[in-house]
Short mmCIF file of C-alpha atoms and ligand atoms in Angstrom, two decimals:
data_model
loop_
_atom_site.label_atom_id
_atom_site.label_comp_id
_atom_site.label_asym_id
_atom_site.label_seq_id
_atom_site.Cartn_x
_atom_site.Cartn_y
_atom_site.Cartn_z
CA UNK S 15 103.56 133.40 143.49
CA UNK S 16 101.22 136.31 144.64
CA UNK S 17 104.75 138.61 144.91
CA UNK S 18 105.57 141.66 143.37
CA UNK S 19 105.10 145.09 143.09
CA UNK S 20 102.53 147.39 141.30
CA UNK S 21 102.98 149.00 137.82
CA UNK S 22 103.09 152.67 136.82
CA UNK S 23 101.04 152.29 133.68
CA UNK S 24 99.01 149.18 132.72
CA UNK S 25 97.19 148.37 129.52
CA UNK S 26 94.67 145.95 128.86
CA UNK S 27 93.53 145.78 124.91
CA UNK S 28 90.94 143.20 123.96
CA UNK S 29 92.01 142.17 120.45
CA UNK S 30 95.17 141.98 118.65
CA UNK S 31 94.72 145.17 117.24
CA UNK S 32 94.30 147.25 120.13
CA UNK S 33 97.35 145.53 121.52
CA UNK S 34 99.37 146.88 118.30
CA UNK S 35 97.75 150.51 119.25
CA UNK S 36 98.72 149.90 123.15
CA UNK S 37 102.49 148.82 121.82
CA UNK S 38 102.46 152.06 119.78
CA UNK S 39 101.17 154.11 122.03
CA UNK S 40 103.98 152.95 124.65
CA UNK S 41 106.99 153.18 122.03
CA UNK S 42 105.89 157.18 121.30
CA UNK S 43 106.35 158.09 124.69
CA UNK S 44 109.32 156.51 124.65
CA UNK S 45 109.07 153.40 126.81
CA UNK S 46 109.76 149.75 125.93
CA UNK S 47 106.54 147.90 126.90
CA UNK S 48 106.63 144.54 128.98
CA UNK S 49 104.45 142.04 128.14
CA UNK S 50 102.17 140.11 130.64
CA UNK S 51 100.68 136.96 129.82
CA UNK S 52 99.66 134.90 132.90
CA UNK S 53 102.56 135.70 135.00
CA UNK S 54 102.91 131.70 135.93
CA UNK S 55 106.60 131.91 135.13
CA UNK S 56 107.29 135.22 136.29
CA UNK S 57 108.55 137.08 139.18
CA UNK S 58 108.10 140.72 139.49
CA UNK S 59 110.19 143.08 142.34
CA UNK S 60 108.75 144.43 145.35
CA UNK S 61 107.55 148.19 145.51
CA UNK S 62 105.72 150.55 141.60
CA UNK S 63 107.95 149.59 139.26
CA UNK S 64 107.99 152.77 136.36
CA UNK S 65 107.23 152.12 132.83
CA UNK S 66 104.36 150.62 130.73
CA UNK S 67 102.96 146.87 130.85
CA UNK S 68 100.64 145.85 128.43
CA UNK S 69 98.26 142.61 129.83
CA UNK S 70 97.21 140.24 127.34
CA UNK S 71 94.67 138.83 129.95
CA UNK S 72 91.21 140.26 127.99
CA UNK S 73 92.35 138.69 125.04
CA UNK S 74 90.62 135.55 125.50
CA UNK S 75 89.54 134.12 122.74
CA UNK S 76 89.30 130.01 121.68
CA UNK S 77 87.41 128.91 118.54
CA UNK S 78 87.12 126.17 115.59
CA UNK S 79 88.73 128.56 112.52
CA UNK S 80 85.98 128.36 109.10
CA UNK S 81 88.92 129.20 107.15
CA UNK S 82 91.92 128.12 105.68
CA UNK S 83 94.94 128.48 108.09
CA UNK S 84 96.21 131.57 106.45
CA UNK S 85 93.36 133.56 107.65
CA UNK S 86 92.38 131.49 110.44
CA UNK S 87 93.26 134.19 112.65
CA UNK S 88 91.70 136.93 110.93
CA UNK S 89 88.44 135.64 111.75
CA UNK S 90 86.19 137.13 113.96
CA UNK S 91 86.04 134.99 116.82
CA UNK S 92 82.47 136.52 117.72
CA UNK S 93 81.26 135.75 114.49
CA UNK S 94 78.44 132.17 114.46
CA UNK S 95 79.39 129.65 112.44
CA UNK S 96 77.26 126.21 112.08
CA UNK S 97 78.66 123.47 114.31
CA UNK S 98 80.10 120.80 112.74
CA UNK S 99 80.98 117.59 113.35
CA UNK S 100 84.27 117.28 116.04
CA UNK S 101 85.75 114.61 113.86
CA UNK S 102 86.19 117.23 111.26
CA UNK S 103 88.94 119.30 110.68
CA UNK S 104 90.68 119.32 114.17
CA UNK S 105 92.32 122.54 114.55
CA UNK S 106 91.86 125.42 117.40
CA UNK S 107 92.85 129.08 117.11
CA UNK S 108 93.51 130.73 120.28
CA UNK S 109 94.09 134.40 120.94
CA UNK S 110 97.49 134.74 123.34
CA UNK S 111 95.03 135.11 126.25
CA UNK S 112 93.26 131.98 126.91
CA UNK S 113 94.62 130.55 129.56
CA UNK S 114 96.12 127.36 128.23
CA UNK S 115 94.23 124.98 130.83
CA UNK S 116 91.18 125.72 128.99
CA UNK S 117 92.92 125.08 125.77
CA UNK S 118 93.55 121.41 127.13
CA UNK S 119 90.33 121.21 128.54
CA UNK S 120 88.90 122.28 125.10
CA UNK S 121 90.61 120.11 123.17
CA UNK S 122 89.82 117.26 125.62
CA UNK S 123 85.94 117.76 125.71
CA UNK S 124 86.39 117.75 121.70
CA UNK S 125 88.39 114.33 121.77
CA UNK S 126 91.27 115.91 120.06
CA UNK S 127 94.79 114.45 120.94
CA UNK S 128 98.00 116.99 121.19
CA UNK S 129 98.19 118.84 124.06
CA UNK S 130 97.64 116.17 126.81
CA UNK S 131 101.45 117.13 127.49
CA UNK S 132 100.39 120.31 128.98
CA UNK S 133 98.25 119.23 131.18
CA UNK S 134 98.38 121.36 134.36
CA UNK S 135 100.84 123.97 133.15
CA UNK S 136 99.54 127.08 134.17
CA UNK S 137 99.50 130.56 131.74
CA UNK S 138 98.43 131.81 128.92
CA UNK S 139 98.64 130.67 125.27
CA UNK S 140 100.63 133.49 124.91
CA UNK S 141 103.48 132.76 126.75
CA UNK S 142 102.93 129.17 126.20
CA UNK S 143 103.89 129.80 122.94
CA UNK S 144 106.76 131.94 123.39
CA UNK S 145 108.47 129.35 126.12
CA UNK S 146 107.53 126.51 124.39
CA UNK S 147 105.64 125.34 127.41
CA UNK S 148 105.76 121.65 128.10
CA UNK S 149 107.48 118.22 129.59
CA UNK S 150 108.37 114.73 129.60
CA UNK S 151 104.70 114.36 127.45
CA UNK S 152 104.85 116.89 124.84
CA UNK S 153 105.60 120.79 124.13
CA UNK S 154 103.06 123.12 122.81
CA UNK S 155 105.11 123.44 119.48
CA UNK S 156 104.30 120.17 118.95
CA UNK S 157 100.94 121.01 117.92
CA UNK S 158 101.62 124.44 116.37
CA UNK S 159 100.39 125.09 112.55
CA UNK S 160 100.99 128.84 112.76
CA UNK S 161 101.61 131.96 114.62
CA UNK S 162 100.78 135.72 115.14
CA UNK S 163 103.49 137.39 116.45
CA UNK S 164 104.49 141.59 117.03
CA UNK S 165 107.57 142.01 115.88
CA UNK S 166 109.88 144.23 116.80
CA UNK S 167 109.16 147.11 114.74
CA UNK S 168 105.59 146.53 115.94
CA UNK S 169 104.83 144.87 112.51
CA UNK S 170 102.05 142.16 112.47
CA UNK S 171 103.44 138.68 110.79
CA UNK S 172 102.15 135.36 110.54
CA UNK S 173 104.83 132.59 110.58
CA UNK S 174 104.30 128.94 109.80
CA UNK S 175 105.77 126.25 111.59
CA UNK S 176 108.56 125.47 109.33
CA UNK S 177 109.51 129.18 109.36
CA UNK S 178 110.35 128.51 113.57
CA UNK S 179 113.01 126.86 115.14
CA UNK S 180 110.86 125.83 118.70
CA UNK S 181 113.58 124.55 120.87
CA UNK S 182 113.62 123.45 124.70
CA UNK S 183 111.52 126.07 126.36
CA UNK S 184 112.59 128.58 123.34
CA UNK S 185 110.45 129.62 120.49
CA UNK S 186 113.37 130.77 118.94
CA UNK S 187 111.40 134.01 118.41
CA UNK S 188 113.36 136.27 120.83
CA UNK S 189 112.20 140.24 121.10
CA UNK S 190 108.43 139.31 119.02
CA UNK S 191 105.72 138.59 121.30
CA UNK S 192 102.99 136.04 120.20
CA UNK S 193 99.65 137.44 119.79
CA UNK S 194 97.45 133.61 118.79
CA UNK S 195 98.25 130.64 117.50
CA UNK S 196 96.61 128.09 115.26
CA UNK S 197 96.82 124.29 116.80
CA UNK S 198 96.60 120.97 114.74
CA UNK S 199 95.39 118.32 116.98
CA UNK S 200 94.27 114.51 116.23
CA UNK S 201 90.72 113.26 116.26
CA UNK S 202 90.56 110.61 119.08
CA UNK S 203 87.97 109.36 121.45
CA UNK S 204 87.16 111.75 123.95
CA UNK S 205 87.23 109.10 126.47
CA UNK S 206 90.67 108.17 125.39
CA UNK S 207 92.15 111.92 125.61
CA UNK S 208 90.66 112.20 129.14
CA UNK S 209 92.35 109.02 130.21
CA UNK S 210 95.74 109.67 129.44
CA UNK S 211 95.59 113.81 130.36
CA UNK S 212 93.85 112.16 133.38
CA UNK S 213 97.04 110.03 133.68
CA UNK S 214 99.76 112.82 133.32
CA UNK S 215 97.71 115.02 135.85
CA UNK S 216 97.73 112.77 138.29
CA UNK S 217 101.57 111.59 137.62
CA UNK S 218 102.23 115.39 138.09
CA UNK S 219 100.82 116.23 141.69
CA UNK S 220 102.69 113.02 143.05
CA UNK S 221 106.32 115.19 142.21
CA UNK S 222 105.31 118.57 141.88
CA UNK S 223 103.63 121.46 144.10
CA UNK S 224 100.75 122.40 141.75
CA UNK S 225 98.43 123.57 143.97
CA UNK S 226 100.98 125.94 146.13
CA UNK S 227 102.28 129.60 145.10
CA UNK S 228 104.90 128.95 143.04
CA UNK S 229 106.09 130.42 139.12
CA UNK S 230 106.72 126.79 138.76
CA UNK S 231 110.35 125.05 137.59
CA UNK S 232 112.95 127.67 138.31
CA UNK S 233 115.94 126.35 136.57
CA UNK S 234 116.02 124.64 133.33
CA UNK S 235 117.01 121.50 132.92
CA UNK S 236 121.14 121.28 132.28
CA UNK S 237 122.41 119.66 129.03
CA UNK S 238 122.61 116.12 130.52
CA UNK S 239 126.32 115.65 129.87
CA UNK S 240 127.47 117.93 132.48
CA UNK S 241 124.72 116.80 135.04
CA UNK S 242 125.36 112.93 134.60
CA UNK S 243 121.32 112.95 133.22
CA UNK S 244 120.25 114.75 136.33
CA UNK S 245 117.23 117.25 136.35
CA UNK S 246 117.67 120.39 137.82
CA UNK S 247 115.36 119.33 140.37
CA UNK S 248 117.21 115.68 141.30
CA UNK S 249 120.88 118.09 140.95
CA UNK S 250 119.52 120.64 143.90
CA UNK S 251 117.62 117.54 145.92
CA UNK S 252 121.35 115.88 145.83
CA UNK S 253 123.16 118.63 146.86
CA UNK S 254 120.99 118.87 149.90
CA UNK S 255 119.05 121.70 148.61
CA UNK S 256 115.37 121.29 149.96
CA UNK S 257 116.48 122.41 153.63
CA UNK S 258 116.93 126.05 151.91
CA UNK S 259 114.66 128.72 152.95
CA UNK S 260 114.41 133.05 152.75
CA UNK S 261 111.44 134.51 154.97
CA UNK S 262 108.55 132.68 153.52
CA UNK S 263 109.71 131.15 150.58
CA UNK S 264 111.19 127.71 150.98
CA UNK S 265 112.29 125.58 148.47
CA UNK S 266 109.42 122.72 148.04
CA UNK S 267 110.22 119.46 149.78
CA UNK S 268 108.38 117.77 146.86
CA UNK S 269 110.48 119.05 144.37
CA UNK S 270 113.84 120.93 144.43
CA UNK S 271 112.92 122.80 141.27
CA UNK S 272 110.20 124.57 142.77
CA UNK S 273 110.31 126.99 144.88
CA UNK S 274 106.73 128.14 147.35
CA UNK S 275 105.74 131.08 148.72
CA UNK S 276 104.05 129.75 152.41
CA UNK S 277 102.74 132.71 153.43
CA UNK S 278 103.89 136.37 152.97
CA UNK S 279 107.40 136.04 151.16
CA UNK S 280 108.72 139.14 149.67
CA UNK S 281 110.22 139.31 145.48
CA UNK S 282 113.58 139.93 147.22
CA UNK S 283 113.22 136.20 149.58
CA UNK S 284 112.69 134.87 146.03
CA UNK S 285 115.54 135.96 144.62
CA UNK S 286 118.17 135.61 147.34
CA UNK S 287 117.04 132.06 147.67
CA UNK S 288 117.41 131.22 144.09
CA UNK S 289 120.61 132.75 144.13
CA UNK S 290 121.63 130.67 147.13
CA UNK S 291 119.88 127.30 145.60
CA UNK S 292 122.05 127.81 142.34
CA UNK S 293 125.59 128.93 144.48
CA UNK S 294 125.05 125.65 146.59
CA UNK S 295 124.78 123.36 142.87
CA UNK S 296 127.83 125.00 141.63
CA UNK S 297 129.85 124.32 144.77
CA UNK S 298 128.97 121.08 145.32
CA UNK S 299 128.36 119.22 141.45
CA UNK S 300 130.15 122.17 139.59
CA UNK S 301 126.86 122.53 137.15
CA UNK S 302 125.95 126.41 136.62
CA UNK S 303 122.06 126.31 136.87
CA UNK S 304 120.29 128.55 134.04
CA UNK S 305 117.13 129.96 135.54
CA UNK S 306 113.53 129.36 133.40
CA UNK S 307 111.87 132.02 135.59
CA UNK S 308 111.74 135.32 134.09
CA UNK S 309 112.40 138.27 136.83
CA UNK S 310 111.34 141.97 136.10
CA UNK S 311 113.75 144.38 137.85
CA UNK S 312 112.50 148.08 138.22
CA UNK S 313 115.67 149.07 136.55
CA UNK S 314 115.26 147.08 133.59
CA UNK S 315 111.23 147.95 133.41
CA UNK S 316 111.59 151.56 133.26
CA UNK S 317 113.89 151.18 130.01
CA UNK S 318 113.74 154.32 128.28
CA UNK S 319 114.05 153.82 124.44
N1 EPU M 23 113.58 114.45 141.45
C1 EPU M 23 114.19 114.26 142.66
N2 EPU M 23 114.09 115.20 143.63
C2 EPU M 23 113.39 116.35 143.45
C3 EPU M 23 112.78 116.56 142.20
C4 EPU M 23 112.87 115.60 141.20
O1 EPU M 23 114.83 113.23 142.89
O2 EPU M 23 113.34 117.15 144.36
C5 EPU M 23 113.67 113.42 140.42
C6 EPU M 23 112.32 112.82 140.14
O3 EPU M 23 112.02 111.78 141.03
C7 EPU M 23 112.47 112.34 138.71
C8 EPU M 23 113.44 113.33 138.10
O4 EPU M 23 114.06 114.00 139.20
O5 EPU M 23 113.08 111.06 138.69
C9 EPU M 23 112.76 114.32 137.16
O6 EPU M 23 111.71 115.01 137.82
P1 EPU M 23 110.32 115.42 137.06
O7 EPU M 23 109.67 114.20 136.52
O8 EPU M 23 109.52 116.29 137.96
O9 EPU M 23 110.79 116.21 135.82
P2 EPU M 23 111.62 117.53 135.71
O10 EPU M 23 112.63 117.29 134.65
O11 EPU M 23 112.07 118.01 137.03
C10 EPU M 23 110.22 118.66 133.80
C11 EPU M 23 109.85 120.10 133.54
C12 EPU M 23 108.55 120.44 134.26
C13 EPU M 23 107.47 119.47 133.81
C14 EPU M 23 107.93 118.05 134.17
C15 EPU M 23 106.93 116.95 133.81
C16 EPU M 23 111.84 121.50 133.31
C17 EPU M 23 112.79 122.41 134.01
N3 EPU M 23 110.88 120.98 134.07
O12 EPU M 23 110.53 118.58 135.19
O13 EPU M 23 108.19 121.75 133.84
O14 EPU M 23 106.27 119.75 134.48
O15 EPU M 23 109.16 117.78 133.46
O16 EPU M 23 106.74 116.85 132.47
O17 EPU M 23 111.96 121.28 132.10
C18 EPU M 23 108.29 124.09 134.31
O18 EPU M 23 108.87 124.21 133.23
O19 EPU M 23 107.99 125.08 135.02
C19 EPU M 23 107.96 122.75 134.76
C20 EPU M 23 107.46 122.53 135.96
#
């Protein structure tokens, strides 16, 4: 959204095992790190917020694995190997910072069907992973063989799909943070993986913002029961929502679910407006909104262990 503060302390290691070092480092001197992937779905408070963030963003890293998935992500992604054919063995490994776009795009330009469904979702793999990042044409789990995660004791593990419960926009994984992930994906035509993520692209800036500051849906979707099948988007647009505005930040007239920063908004416009979008829902259709955007609060950050 291009809001927020600064941090007191940020780290920035370039593999997985200088991020286990950084997490160490942090937990000694007693803080509880925060995690940045992309920041798409995140909104950070105004003003230096105290404490330690560790940024995943050098750990970019995207490659065909030579091994078996077990130690797929043990391999050295700097390491050649000989090309082989695309039609063989279809599977990516990607370190938590690639930024998923170019994990579609990779995928695409390989012909490999799977994650057409996250077409324009911004981020990293990273927190891809970790919000099972997706829509109406797929979720990122859908493709998952296996994960790297830090888990709370700052233990590395590797967990197969069928150890993971991926639910909507849940890994199920709470307090571990992914570090890579291993991808299956289906050996298509290339021309017929650009068509259809062509397709959903296209589909997607008719209804949604995608081009303007935004951290993307801010509400989940409700359990359709209470909502009568409404999205949280269609629930705010019918309660009149879209003529709601803070400062600068205005909720998008494209899309109720989205709210855009036009110009120079502040954290706190952000929040007060998504507080006011999700009182005006409950008075008027009774439906408690559950907000997908993540907010980092100075008083939380600082977290002393
Ligand atoms: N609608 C309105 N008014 C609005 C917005 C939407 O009437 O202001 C209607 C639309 O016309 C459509 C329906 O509501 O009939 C659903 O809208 P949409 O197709 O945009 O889907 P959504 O459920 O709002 C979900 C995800 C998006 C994802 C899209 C497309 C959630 C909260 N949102 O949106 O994910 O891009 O499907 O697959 O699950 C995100 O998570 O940040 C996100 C943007």
């Amino acid at each position: 959204m291009r809001i927020g503060g600064r941090v007191e302390w940020l780290l920035e290691p370039a593999t997985p095992d200088e991020f286990v070092a950084a997490w160490h480092a942090a937990r000694e001197r007693g803080y509880e790190p925060r995690v940045l992937g992309g920041g798409a779905n995140l909104l950070v408070e105004d003003g230096v917020l105290p404490g330690v963030v560790i940024t995943t963003a050098r750990m970019k890293r995207i490659f065909r694995p030579s091994a078996t998935t077990d130690e797929a992500l043990d391999q050295d992604p700097s390491s050649s190997i000989a090309p082989r054919p695309r039609g063989e063995d279809p599977r990516l490994v990607a370190w938590c910072g690639t930024t998923l776009p170019s994990l579609v795009s990779t995928a695409r330009d390989l012909g490999w069907s799977g994650l057409e469904g996250i077409v324009g979702v911004p981020g990293h793999v990273g927190g891809g992973v970790a919000m099972n990042a997706g829509g109406r044409w797929g979720e990122l789990w859908d493709v998952i063989e296996l994960v790297r995660v830090i888990d709370r004791e700052g233990e590395l593990r590797d967990l197969a799909r069928a150890e993971c419960s991926p639910r909507y926009r849940n890994w199920g994984l709470e307090g571990m943070v992914a570090l890579g992930a291993v991808f299956r994906l289906e050996v298509q035509s290339v021309g017929e993986v650009r068509a259809r993520g062509a397709e959903y692209l296209r589909e997607k800036r008719r209804v949604q913002p995608v081009t303007e500051w935004s951290c993307g849906c801010i509400f989940k979707n409700p359990d359709p029961e209470l909502s009568d099948g409404r999205s949280a988007g269609k629930l705010i647009d019918d309660c009149g929502g879209k003529v709601l505005s803070r400062g600068d930040a205005i909720v998008s007239p494209l899309h109720a679910n989205f709210i855009v920063n036009t110009r120079a908004a502040t954290a706190a416009d952000v929040t007060t407006l998504i507080e006011d979008v999700r009182d005006l829902v409950r008075e008027r259709s009774g439906v408690e909104l559950e907000r997908e955007v993540r907010i980092w609060r100075a008083a939380e950050l600082a977290n002393p262990l």
